[in-house]
Amino acid sequence: MGEFELIERFFTRPARHAALGVGDDCALLMPSAGMQMAISTDMLVESRHFLQGADPRLLGHKALAVNLSDLAACGARPLAFTLALALPRADEDWLAAFSAGLFALADRHQCDLIGGDTTAGPLAICITVFGEVPAGRALLRSGARAGDDVYVSGTLGDARLALDALTGRRALGSAALATARARLEQPTPRVALGLALRGVASAAIDVSDGLVGDLGHILAASGVGACIDTSVAIDLLAICEDSAFAAATIDAQIRLDCVLAGGDDYELAFCAAPTARAAVGAAAAQAGTRVTRIGRIEAAPGLRLVDGQGRAVAAPRLRPFDHFAR
Ligand code: ADP
Ligand code: MG
């Protein structure tokens, strides 16, 4: 199977949103009147972002999910994406599973694959997504104001627990591992929530590198600080909701570390004025996604972690992920 047969068989489908899809030198997108285009790129590299031998169907899902998560954080509606693939070999079974996982998620969001590049090389997957948002209404990192509430969607920390279990650094019961592993391997991009939060949230970001680090980006961009209640945050793990899971079997400090700094969560962290609490609740209900209020924006810069009584709590021992940190 040559390069062009590979593209034709596994990656060519009719485009719905694009004026021109796969097959020419460029794809053509037609922005709607009054809309801004939201564009984001994310790359997944074997052994860096996923373990060697990872299930290709899950990989196809995740490669697109992490990109859709960026659109969600901006409140943008997905339209289309491009796919740049480096493959060690043209393995038909791998390609069939990868494209099935990829297109299943793409179809759920009516997001068209409109082009890409395919080359031999060490396994790497790079996707660029294109979305649209009414001009001036994108959710940005820079809009948080002192007094705003701080929220997160869904659950946090399970992906890190699963990674640590899969790499032998931590033991996890089989039911808890199954739940945590689904969060690591099949994250759900919060696209519907991002759309529903337009005009409600003052600032938003998707949590990919850990809550503390990513919330820090909102604080820096907005020129504010925040106080987070760790007594609420500690129960945000999905496995804590499992009836089979006894929270006591995992040390509280480890649970908190994973929630605050685990990474790979792909939830939204966002801020909204206290007057918008009902609107936040309505947005969450409309999107079918749980949101939890975990703290408050303050004028003084920096992030403060407190317990249920307002006493200071030590920073998580896990540091935000940084590819070039030493
Ligand atoms: P060019 O040489 O002009 O860059 P290519 O020969 O690399 O074009 O690709 C041919 C067509 O196939 C282009 O339309 C390109 O966007 C598309 N394409 C290549 N790889 C992929 C892929 N992995 N997924 C989707 N479309 C692809
Ligand atoms: Mg090319």
mmCIF file of C-alpha atoms and ligand atoms in Angstrom:
data_model
loop_
_atom_site.group_PDB
_atom_site.id
_atom_site.type_symbol
_atom_site.label_atom_id
_atom_site.label_comp_id
_atom_site.label_asym_id
_atom_site.label_seq_id
_atom_site.Cartn_x
_atom_site.Cartn_y
_atom_site.Cartn_z
ATOM 1 C CA MET A 1 0.000 0.000 0.000
ATOM 2 C CA GLY A 2 1.517 3.289 -1.112
ATOM 3 C CA GLU A 3 1.143 6.726 0.427
ATOM 4 C CA PHE A 4 -1.732 7.830 -1.810
ATOM 5 C CA GLU A 5 -3.655 4.571 -1.511
ATOM 6 C CA LEU A 6 -3.264 4.854 2.257
ATOM 7 C CA ILE A 7 -4.702 8.391 2.273
ATOM 8 C CA GLU A 8 -7.508 7.375 -0.073
ATOM 9 C CA ARG A 9 -8.470 4.278 1.925
ATOM 10 C CA PHE A 10 -8.213 5.550 5.465
ATOM 11 C CA PHE A 11 -8.419 9.317 5.453
ATOM 12 C CA THR A 12 -10.570 10.496 2.545
ATOM 13 C CA ARG A 13 -14.209 11.240 3.251
ATOM 14 C CA PRO A 14 -16.635 13.791 1.816
ATOM 15 C CA ALA A 15 -16.373 17.170 3.558
ATOM 16 C CA ARG A 16 -19.534 18.766 4.962
ATOM 17 C CA HIS A 17 -18.324 22.114 6.291
ATOM 18 C CA ALA A 18 -15.450 22.689 3.891
ATOM 19 C CA ALA A 19 -15.700 24.073 0.377
ATOM 20 C CA LEU A 20 -12.926 21.622 -0.578
ATOM 21 C CA GLY A 21 -11.531 18.691 1.428
ATOM 22 C CA VAL A 22 -8.801 16.075 0.922
ATOM 23 C CA GLY A 23 -7.220 15.707 -2.508
ATOM 24 C CA ASP A 24 -5.962 19.046 -3.750
ATOM 25 C CA ASP A 25 -2.984 21.148 -2.718
ATOM 26 C CA CYS A 26 -5.033 23.065 -0.176
ATOM 27 C CA ALA A 27 -8.364 22.514 1.501
ATOM 28 C CA LEU A 28 -10.750 25.469 1.384
ATOM 29 C CA LEU A 29 -12.824 26.668 4.321
ATOM 30 C CA MET A 30 -15.531 29.260 3.996
ATOM 31 C CA PRO A 31 -15.891 31.257 7.225
ATOM 32 C CA SER A 32 -19.484 32.265 7.972
ATOM 33 C CA ALA A 33 -20.310 35.984 8.108
ATOM 34 C CA GLY A 34 -19.603 37.562 11.493
ATOM 35 C CA MET A 35 -17.601 34.584 12.757
ATOM 36 C CA GLN A 36 -13.969 34.364 13.803
ATOM 37 C CA MET A 37 -11.971 31.238 13.068
ATOM 38 C CA ALA A 38 -10.512 29.480 16.119
ATOM 39 C CA ILE A 39 -7.413 27.420 15.261
ATOM 40 C CA SER A 40 -5.326 25.141 17.454
ATOM 41 C CA THR A 41 -2.653 22.455 16.969
ATOM 42 C CA ASP A 42 -1.633 19.585 19.225
ATOM 43 C CA MET A 43 0.889 16.864 18.600
ATOM 44 C CA LEU A 44 1.094 13.409 20.194
ATOM 45 C CA VAL A 45 4.453 11.636 20.062
ATOM 46 C CA GLU A 46 4.972 7.982 20.963
ATOM 47 C CA SER A 47 6.682 7.370 24.316
ATOM 48 C CA ARG A 48 6.200 11.031 25.192
ATOM 49 C CA HIS A 49 2.406 11.458 25.080
ATOM 50 C CA PHE A 50 1.365 7.828 24.890
ATOM 51 C CA LEU A 51 2.954 4.485 25.725
ATOM 52 C CA GLN A 52 4.452 2.274 23.039
ATOM 53 C CA GLY A 53 1.906 -0.215 21.714
ATOM 54 C CA ALA A 54 -1.069 1.997 22.651
ATOM 55 C CA ASP A 55 -4.429 0.864 21.227
ATOM 56 C CA PRO A 56 -4.708 2.673 17.849
ATOM 57 C CA ARG A 57 -8.476 3.172 18.170
ATOM 58 C CA LEU A 58 -8.018 4.998 21.473
ATOM 59 C CA LEU A 59 -5.106 6.934 20.003
ATOM 60 C CA GLY A 60 -7.269 8.148 17.118
ATOM 61 C CA HIS A 61 -9.846 9.323 19.625
ATOM 62 C CA LYS A 62 -7.368 11.048 21.901
ATOM 63 C CA ALA A 63 -5.414 12.803 19.151
ATOM 64 C CA LEU A 64 -8.581 14.594 18.069
ATOM 65 C CA ALA A 65 -10.020 14.947 21.598
ATOM 66 C CA VAL A 66 -7.087 16.998 22.888
ATOM 67 C CA ASN A 67 -7.525 19.374 19.956
ATOM 68 C CA LEU A 68 -11.300 19.675 20.341
ATOM 69 C CA SER A 69 -10.639 20.447 24.002
ATOM 70 C CA ASP A 70 -8.813 23.619 22.940
ATOM 71 C CA LEU A 71 -11.799 24.694 20.843
ATOM 72 C CA ALA A 72 -14.043 23.969 23.839
ATOM 73 C CA ALA A 73 -11.916 26.208 26.045
ATOM 74 C CA CYS A 74 -12.485 29.077 23.597
ATOM 75 C CA GLY A 75 -16.212 28.410 23.239
ATOM 76 C CA ALA A 76 -15.722 27.613 19.549
ATOM 77 C CA ARG A 77 -17.782 25.186 17.464
ATOM 78 C CA PRO A 78 -15.662 22.570 15.651
ATOM 79 C CA LEU A 79 -15.719 22.647 11.841
ATOM 80 C CA ALA A 80 -12.747 20.784 10.425
ATOM 81 C CA PHE A 81 -9.268 19.422 11.099
ATOM 82 C CA THR A 82 -6.074 18.407 9.355
ATOM 83 C CA LEU A 83 -3.980 15.369 10.262
ATOM 84 C CA ALA A 84 -0.204 15.083 9.896
ATOM 85 C CA LEU A 85 0.941 11.517 10.517
ATOM 86 C CA ALA A 86 4.392 10.002 10.805
ATOM 87 C CA LEU A 87 4.120 6.196 10.677
ATOM 88 C CA PRO A 88 6.875 3.602 11.076
ATOM 89 C CA ARG A 89 5.025 1.369 8.553
ATOM 90 C CA ALA A 90 1.700 1.197 6.675
ATOM 91 C CA ASP A 91 0.033 -1.376 8.935
ATOM 92 C CA GLU A 92 -3.549 -1.859 7.674
ATOM 93 C CA ASP A 93 -4.977 -3.119 10.964
ATOM 94 C CA TRP A 94 -3.428 -0.219 12.853
ATOM 95 C CA LEU A 95 -4.692 2.315 10.298
ATOM 96 C CA ALA A 96 -8.222 0.875 10.250
ATOM 97 C CA ALA A 97 -8.480 1.031 14.054
ATOM 98 C CA PHE A 98 -6.856 4.467 14.272
ATOM 99 C CA SER A 99 -9.140 6.000 11.657
ATOM 100 C CA ALA A 100 -12.217 4.340 13.226
ATOM 101 C CA GLY A 101 -11.437 5.930 16.607
ATOM 102 C CA LEU A 102 -10.645 9.243 14.960
ATOM 103 C CA PHE A 103 -13.782 9.421 12.810
ATOM 104 C CA ALA A 104 -16.112 8.205 15.569
ATOM 105 C CA LEU A 105 -15.224 11.298 17.606
ATOM 106 C CA ALA A 106 -15.099 13.546 14.529
ATOM 107 C CA ASP A 107 -18.630 12.479 13.564
ATOM 108 C CA ARG A 108 -19.911 13.128 17.065
ATOM 109 C CA HIS A 109 -18.808 16.748 16.635
ATOM 110 C CA GLN A 110 -19.507 16.998 12.891
ATOM 111 C CA CYS A 111 -15.879 17.912 12.365
ATOM 112 C CA ASP A 112 -14.472 17.106 8.897
ATOM 113 C CA LEU A 113 -10.992 15.812 8.099
ATOM 114 C CA ILE A 114 -10.011 18.138 5.241
ATOM 115 C CA GLY A 115 -6.339 17.398 4.644
ATOM 116 C CA GLY A 116 -3.007 16.512 6.122
ATOM 117 C CA ASP A 117 0.362 14.994 5.441
ATOM 118 C CA THR A 118 1.583 11.407 5.649
ATOM 119 C CA THR A 119 5.191 10.404 6.022
ATOM 120 C CA ALA A 120 7.297 7.469 7.215
ATOM 121 C CA GLY A 121 8.962 8.034 10.551
ATOM 122 C CA PRO A 122 8.709 7.461 14.299
ATOM 123 C CA LEU A 123 5.008 7.375 15.280
ATOM 124 C CA ALA A 124 3.694 10.915 15.760
ATOM 125 C CA ILE A 125 0.239 12.412 15.231
ATOM 126 C CA CYS A 126 -0.288 16.117 14.727
ATOM 127 C CA ILE A 127 -3.791 17.553 14.355
ATOM 128 C CA THR A 128 -4.849 21.122 13.657
ATOM 129 C CA VAL A 129 -8.494 21.950 14.346
ATOM 130 C CA PHE A 130 -10.532 24.790 12.911
ATOM 131 C CA GLY A 131 -13.613 26.078 14.666
ATOM 132 C CA GLU A 132 -15.764 29.158 14.615
ATOM 133 C CA VAL A 133 -17.006 31.569 17.230
ATOM 134 C CA PRO A 134 -19.048 34.782 16.864
ATOM 135 C CA ALA A 135 -16.613 37.681 16.523
ATOM 136 C CA GLY A 136 -15.502 38.998 19.907
ATOM 137 C CA ARG A 137 -17.225 36.249 21.915
ATOM 138 C CA ALA A 138 -14.429 33.692 22.319
ATOM 139 C CA LEU A 139 -13.663 32.668 25.912
ATOM 140 C CA LEU A 140 -10.162 33.890 26.720
ATOM 141 C CA ARG A 141 -7.692 33.364 29.549
ATOM 142 C CA SER A 142 -7.521 37.076 30.215
ATOM 143 C CA GLY A 143 -11.049 37.876 31.437
ATOM 144 C CA ALA A 144 -11.018 36.779 35.115
ATOM 145 C CA ARG A 145 -11.823 39.491 37.673
ATOM 146 C CA ALA A 146 -11.408 39.641 41.477
ATOM 147 C CA GLY A 147 -14.542 38.225 43.101
ATOM 148 C CA ASP A 148 -15.285 35.745 40.283
ATOM 149 C CA ASP A 149 -15.965 32.136 41.202
ATOM 150 C CA VAL A 150 -13.585 29.440 39.924
ATOM 151 C CA TYR A 151 -15.069 26.220 38.526
ATOM 152 C CA VAL A 152 -13.900 22.992 36.935
ATOM 153 C CA SER A 153 -15.916 20.603 34.788
ATOM 154 C CA GLY A 154 -16.128 16.834 35.272
ATOM 155 C CA THR A 155 -13.428 15.028 37.197
ATOM 156 C CA LEU A 156 -9.690 15.574 37.624
ATOM 157 C CA GLY A 157 -6.674 13.453 38.499
ATOM 158 C CA ASP A 158 -7.707 10.022 37.252
ATOM 159 C CA ALA A 159 -5.561 10.186 34.124
ATOM 160 C CA ARG A 160 -2.439 10.638 36.252
ATOM 161 C CA LEU A 161 -3.433 7.828 38.599
ATOM 162 C CA ALA A 162 -3.939 5.548 35.584
ATOM 163 C CA LEU A 163 -0.603 6.530 34.062
ATOM 164 C CA ASP A 164 1.192 5.863 37.343
ATOM 165 C CA ALA A 165 -0.564 2.488 37.637
ATOM 166 C CA LEU A 166 0.176 1.489 34.021
ATOM 167 C CA THR A 167 3.845 2.383 34.433
ATOM 168 C CA GLY A 168 4.130 0.441 37.685
ATOM 169 C CA ARG A 169 4.559 3.420 39.994
ATOM 170 C CA ARG A 170 1.326 2.879 41.881
ATOM 171 C CA ALA A 171 -1.056 0.018 42.636
ATOM 172 C CA LEU A 172 -4.726 0.502 41.830
ATOM 173 C CA GLY A 173 -7.617 -1.965 42.195
ATOM 174 C CA SER A 174 -8.977 -3.300 38.906
ATOM 175 C CA ALA A 175 -12.320 -1.420 39.035
ATOM 176 C CA ALA A 176 -10.611 1.868 39.889
ATOM 177 C CA LEU A 177 -7.981 1.278 37.211
ATOM 178 C CA ALA A 178 -10.667 0.675 34.559
ATOM 179 C CA THR A 179 -12.383 3.963 35.447
ATOM 180 C CA ALA A 180 -9.132 5.917 35.647
ATOM 181 C CA ARG A 181 -7.805 4.368 32.454
ATOM 182 C CA ALA A 182 -10.875 5.442 30.486
ATOM 183 C CA ARG A 183 -10.184 9.012 31.590
ATOM 184 C CA LEU A 184 -6.555 8.746 30.428
ATOM 185 C CA GLU A 185 -7.225 7.038 27.119
ATOM 186 C CA GLN A 186 -10.603 8.436 26.100
ATOM 187 C CA PRO A 187 -10.938 11.974 27.392
ATOM 188 C CA THR A 188 -14.211 13.739 26.589
ATOM 189 C CA PRO A 189 -13.655 17.201 25.112
ATOM 190 C CA ARG A 190 -16.133 19.579 26.771
ATOM 191 C CA VAL A 191 -17.269 21.198 23.544
ATOM 192 C CA ALA A 192 -20.955 21.573 24.489
ATOM 193 C CA LEU A 193 -20.019 23.145 27.814
ATOM 194 C CA GLY A 194 -17.636 25.615 26.146
ATOM 195 C CA LEU A 195 -20.412 26.690 23.774
ATOM 196 C CA ALA A 196 -22.912 27.035 26.631
ATOM 197 C CA LEU A 197 -20.458 29.151 28.645
ATOM 198 C CA ARG A 198 -20.175 31.857 25.966
ATOM 199 C CA GLY A 199 -21.376 35.068 27.542
ATOM 200 C CA VAL A 200 -21.417 33.388 30.987
ATOM 201 C CA ALA A 201 -17.770 32.612 31.829
ATOM 202 C CA SER A 202 -15.322 35.499 32.201
ATOM 203 C CA ALA A 203 -12.283 33.322 31.391
ATOM 204 C CA ALA A 204 -11.579 29.685 30.527
ATOM 205 C CA ILE A 205 -8.784 27.216 29.787
ATOM 206 C CA ASP A 206 -8.661 23.488 29.224
ATOM 207 C CA VAL A 207 -6.780 21.503 31.839
ATOM 208 C CA SER A 208 -4.086 19.552 30.014
ATOM 209 C CA ASP A 209 -1.005 20.084 32.178
ATOM 210 C CA GLY A 210 -2.669 19.995 35.612
ATOM 211 C CA LEU A 211 -5.147 22.337 37.322
ATOM 212 C CA VAL A 212 -2.654 24.437 39.302
ATOM 213 C CA GLY A 213 -0.444 25.107 36.285
ATOM 214 C CA ASP A 214 -3.295 25.773 33.865
ATOM 215 C CA LEU A 215 -5.289 27.926 36.270
ATOM 216 C CA GLY A 216 -2.012 29.807 36.741
ATOM 217 C CA HIS A 217 -2.209 30.759 33.042
ATOM 218 C CA ILE A 218 -5.626 32.361 33.621
ATOM 219 C CA LEU A 219 -4.308 34.207 36.677
ATOM 220 C CA ALA A 220 -1.256 35.501 34.809
ATOM 221 C CA ALA A 221 -3.231 36.534 31.722
ATOM 222 C CA SER A 222 -5.900 38.241 33.859
ATOM 223 C CA GLY A 223 -3.511 39.869 36.344
ATOM 224 C CA VAL A 224 -5.259 38.347 39.380
ATOM 225 C CA GLY A 225 -4.775 35.618 42.009
ATOM 226 C CA ALA A 226 -7.036 32.872 43.370
ATOM 227 C CA CYS A 227 -7.895 30.840 46.431
ATOM 228 C CA ILE A 228 -8.854 27.164 45.942
ATOM 229 C CA ASP A 229 -10.656 25.003 48.515
ATOM 230 C CA THR A 230 -8.812 21.679 48.498
ATOM 231 C CA SER A 231 -11.493 20.033 50.675
ATOM 232 C CA VAL A 232 -13.782 20.259 47.647
ATOM 233 C CA ALA A 233 -11.094 19.470 45.077
ATOM 234 C CA ILE A 234 -9.915 16.253 46.757
ATOM 235 C CA ASP A 235 -13.114 14.419 45.800
ATOM 236 C CA LEU A 236 -13.011 15.403 42.127
ATOM 237 C CA LEU A 237 -11.480 12.063 41.067
ATOM 238 C CA ALA A 238 -13.865 9.936 38.984
ATOM 239 C CA ILE A 239 -12.761 6.848 40.888
ATOM 240 C CA CYS A 240 -14.057 8.475 44.115
ATOM 241 C CA GLU A 241 -17.551 8.121 42.627
ATOM 242 C CA ASP A 242 -17.094 4.403 42.110
ATOM 243 C CA SER A 243 -19.010 2.544 44.769
ATOM 244 C CA ALA A 244 -16.357 -0.180 44.670
ATOM 245 C CA PHE A 245 -13.584 2.295 45.441
ATOM 246 C CA ALA A 246 -12.658 3.106 49.018
ATOM 247 C CA ALA A 247 -11.060 6.558 49.050
ATOM 248 C CA ALA A 248 -9.046 5.552 52.099
ATOM 249 C CA THR A 249 -7.071 3.073 49.987
ATOM 250 C CA ILE A 250 -5.258 5.973 48.358
ATOM 251 C CA ASP A 251 -3.420 8.447 50.512
ATOM 252 C CA ALA A 252 -5.205 11.841 50.666
ATOM 253 C CA GLN A 253 -2.028 13.690 49.662
ATOM 254 C CA ILE A 254 -1.681 11.562 46.531
ATOM 255 C CA ARG A 255 -5.334 12.123 45.592
ATOM 256 C CA LEU A 256 -4.898 15.856 46.013
ATOM 257 C CA ASP A 257 -1.618 15.871 44.073
ATOM 258 C CA CYS A 258 -3.311 14.090 41.156
ATOM 259 C CA VAL A 259 -6.340 16.413 41.173
ATOM 260 C CA LEU A 260 -4.301 19.600 41.427
ATOM 261 C CA ALA A 261 -1.372 18.717 39.210
ATOM 262 C CA GLY A 262 -1.949 15.349 37.517
ATOM 263 C CA GLY A 263 -2.405 16.529 33.931
ATOM 264 C CA ASP A 264 -4.081 14.983 30.857
ATOM 265 C CA ASP A 265 -7.559 15.779 32.230
ATOM 266 C CA TYR A 266 -9.050 17.764 29.320
ATOM 267 C CA GLU A 267 -11.647 19.360 31.539
ATOM 268 C CA LEU A 268 -12.437 23.086 31.506
ATOM 269 C CA ALA A 269 -11.335 25.391 34.307
ATOM 270 C CA PHE A 270 -13.262 28.637 34.128
ATOM 271 C CA CYS A 271 -14.305 31.728 36.038
ATOM 272 C CA ALA A 272 -17.643 33.516 36.268
ATOM 273 C CA ALA A 273 -19.092 36.343 38.331
ATOM 274 C CA PRO A 274 -21.083 35.234 41.431
ATOM 275 C CA THR A 275 -24.146 36.823 39.806
ATOM 276 C CA ALA A 276 -23.798 34.198 37.045
ATOM 277 C CA ARG A 277 -24.144 31.134 39.326
ATOM 278 C CA ALA A 278 -27.588 30.240 37.996
ATOM 279 C CA ALA A 279 -26.388 30.749 34.423
ATOM 280 C CA VAL A 280 -23.388 28.467 35.057
ATOM 281 C CA GLY A 281 -25.761 25.837 36.435
ATOM 282 C CA ALA A 282 -27.973 26.177 33.377
ATOM 283 C CA ALA A 283 -24.963 25.882 31.039
ATOM 284 C CA ALA A 284 -23.808 22.728 32.845
ATOM 285 C CA ALA A 285 -27.293 21.223 32.642
ATOM 286 C CA GLN A 286 -27.608 22.113 28.971
ATOM 287 C CA ALA A 287 -24.242 20.503 28.219
ATOM 288 C CA GLY A 288 -24.942 17.490 30.444
ATOM 289 C CA THR A 289 -21.610 18.071 32.182
ATOM 290 C CA ARG A 290 -21.120 18.457 35.897
ATOM 291 C CA VAL A 291 -19.294 21.563 37.110
ATOM 292 C CA THR A 292 -17.908 22.175 40.603
ATOM 293 C CA ARG A 293 -17.182 25.525 42.215
ATOM 294 C CA ILE A 294 -13.743 25.164 43.797
ATOM 295 C CA GLY A 295 -12.645 28.674 44.715
ATOM 296 C CA ARG A 296 -12.569 32.360 44.060
ATOM 297 C CA ILE A 297 -10.520 34.907 42.132
ATOM 298 C CA GLU A 298 -8.752 37.490 44.301
ATOM 299 C CA ALA A 299 -6.946 40.727 43.540
ATOM 300 C CA ALA A 300 -3.658 39.633 45.165
ATOM 301 C CA PRO A 301 -1.551 37.700 42.621
ATOM 302 C CA GLY A 302 -0.648 34.045 43.177
ATOM 303 C CA LEU A 303 -2.572 30.870 43.902
ATOM 304 C CA ARG A 304 -3.488 30.032 47.509
ATOM 305 C CA LEU A 305 -4.624 26.546 48.497
ATOM 306 C CA VAL A 306 -6.717 26.224 51.654
ATOM 307 C CA ASP A 307 -8.550 23.464 53.529
ATOM 308 C CA GLY A 308 -12.236 23.535 54.529
ATOM 309 C CA GLN A 309 -11.423 25.821 57.486
ATOM 310 C CA GLY A 310 -9.459 28.287 55.368
ATOM 311 C CA ARG A 311 -6.038 27.160 56.626
ATOM 312 C CA ALA A 312 -3.158 27.133 54.142
ATOM 313 C CA VAL A 313 -2.415 23.814 52.398
ATOM 314 C CA ALA A 314 0.980 22.926 50.915
ATOM 315 C CA ALA A 315 1.421 23.069 47.141
ATOM 316 C CA PRO A 316 1.104 19.734 45.278
ATOM 317 C CA ARG A 317 4.333 17.787 45.031
ATOM 318 C CA LEU A 318 3.791 17.084 41.349
ATOM 319 C CA ARG A 319 4.994 19.846 39.118
ATOM 320 C CA PRO A 320 3.091 20.958 36.001
ATOM 321 C CA PHE A 321 4.282 19.048 32.971
ATOM 322 C CA ASP A 322 6.930 20.874 30.954
ATOM 323 C CA HIS A 323 8.722 19.091 28.090
ATOM 324 C CA PHE A 324 11.911 21.059 28.581
ATOM 325 C CA ALA A 325 11.930 21.542 32.368
ATOM 326 C CA ARG A 326 14.945 20.030 34.145
HETATM 327 P P1 ADP B 1 1.130 17.878 -1.282
HETATM 328 O O1 ADP B 1 2.292 17.099 -1.805
HETATM 329 O O2 ADP B 1 0.530 18.826 -2.232
HETATM 330 O O3 ADP B 1 1.402 18.464 0.072
HETATM 331 P P2 ADP B 1 0.207 15.333 -0.496
HETATM 332 O O4 ADP B 1 0.631 14.493 -1.619
HETATM 333 O O5 ADP B 1 1.045 15.343 0.743
HETATM 334 O O6 ADP B 1 -0.032 16.803 -1.030
HETATM 335 O O7 ADP B 1 -1.273 14.920 -0.036
HETATM 336 C C1 ADP B 1 -2.267 14.697 -1.015
HETATM 337 C C2 ADP B 1 -3.619 15.068 -0.452
HETATM 338 O O8 ADP B 1 -3.910 14.214 0.642
HETATM 339 C C3 ADP B 1 -3.676 16.491 0.122
HETATM 340 O O9 ADP B 1 -4.967 16.995 -0.130
HETATM 341 C C4 ADP B 1 -3.478 16.302 1.604
HETATM 342 O O10 ADP B 1 -4.104 17.328 2.356
HETATM 343 C C5 ADP B 1 -4.142 14.956 1.813
HETATM 344 N N1 ADP B 1 -3.560 14.186 2.944
HETATM 345 C C6 ADP B 1 -2.304 13.734 3.080
HETATM 346 N N2 ADP B 1 -2.169 13.023 4.235
HETATM 347 C C7 ADP B 1 -3.384 13.032 4.831
HETATM 348 C C8 ADP B 1 -3.896 12.473 6.026
HETATM 349 N N3 ADP B 1 -3.148 11.773 6.883
HETATM 350 N N4 ADP B 1 -5.186 12.711 6.309
HETATM 351 C C9 ADP B 1 -5.971 13.429 5.479
HETATM 352 N N5 ADP B 1 -5.558 13.960 4.326
HETATM 353 C C10 ADP B 1 -4.272 13.756 3.989
HETATM 354 MG MG MG B 2 2.364 16.862 1.475
#
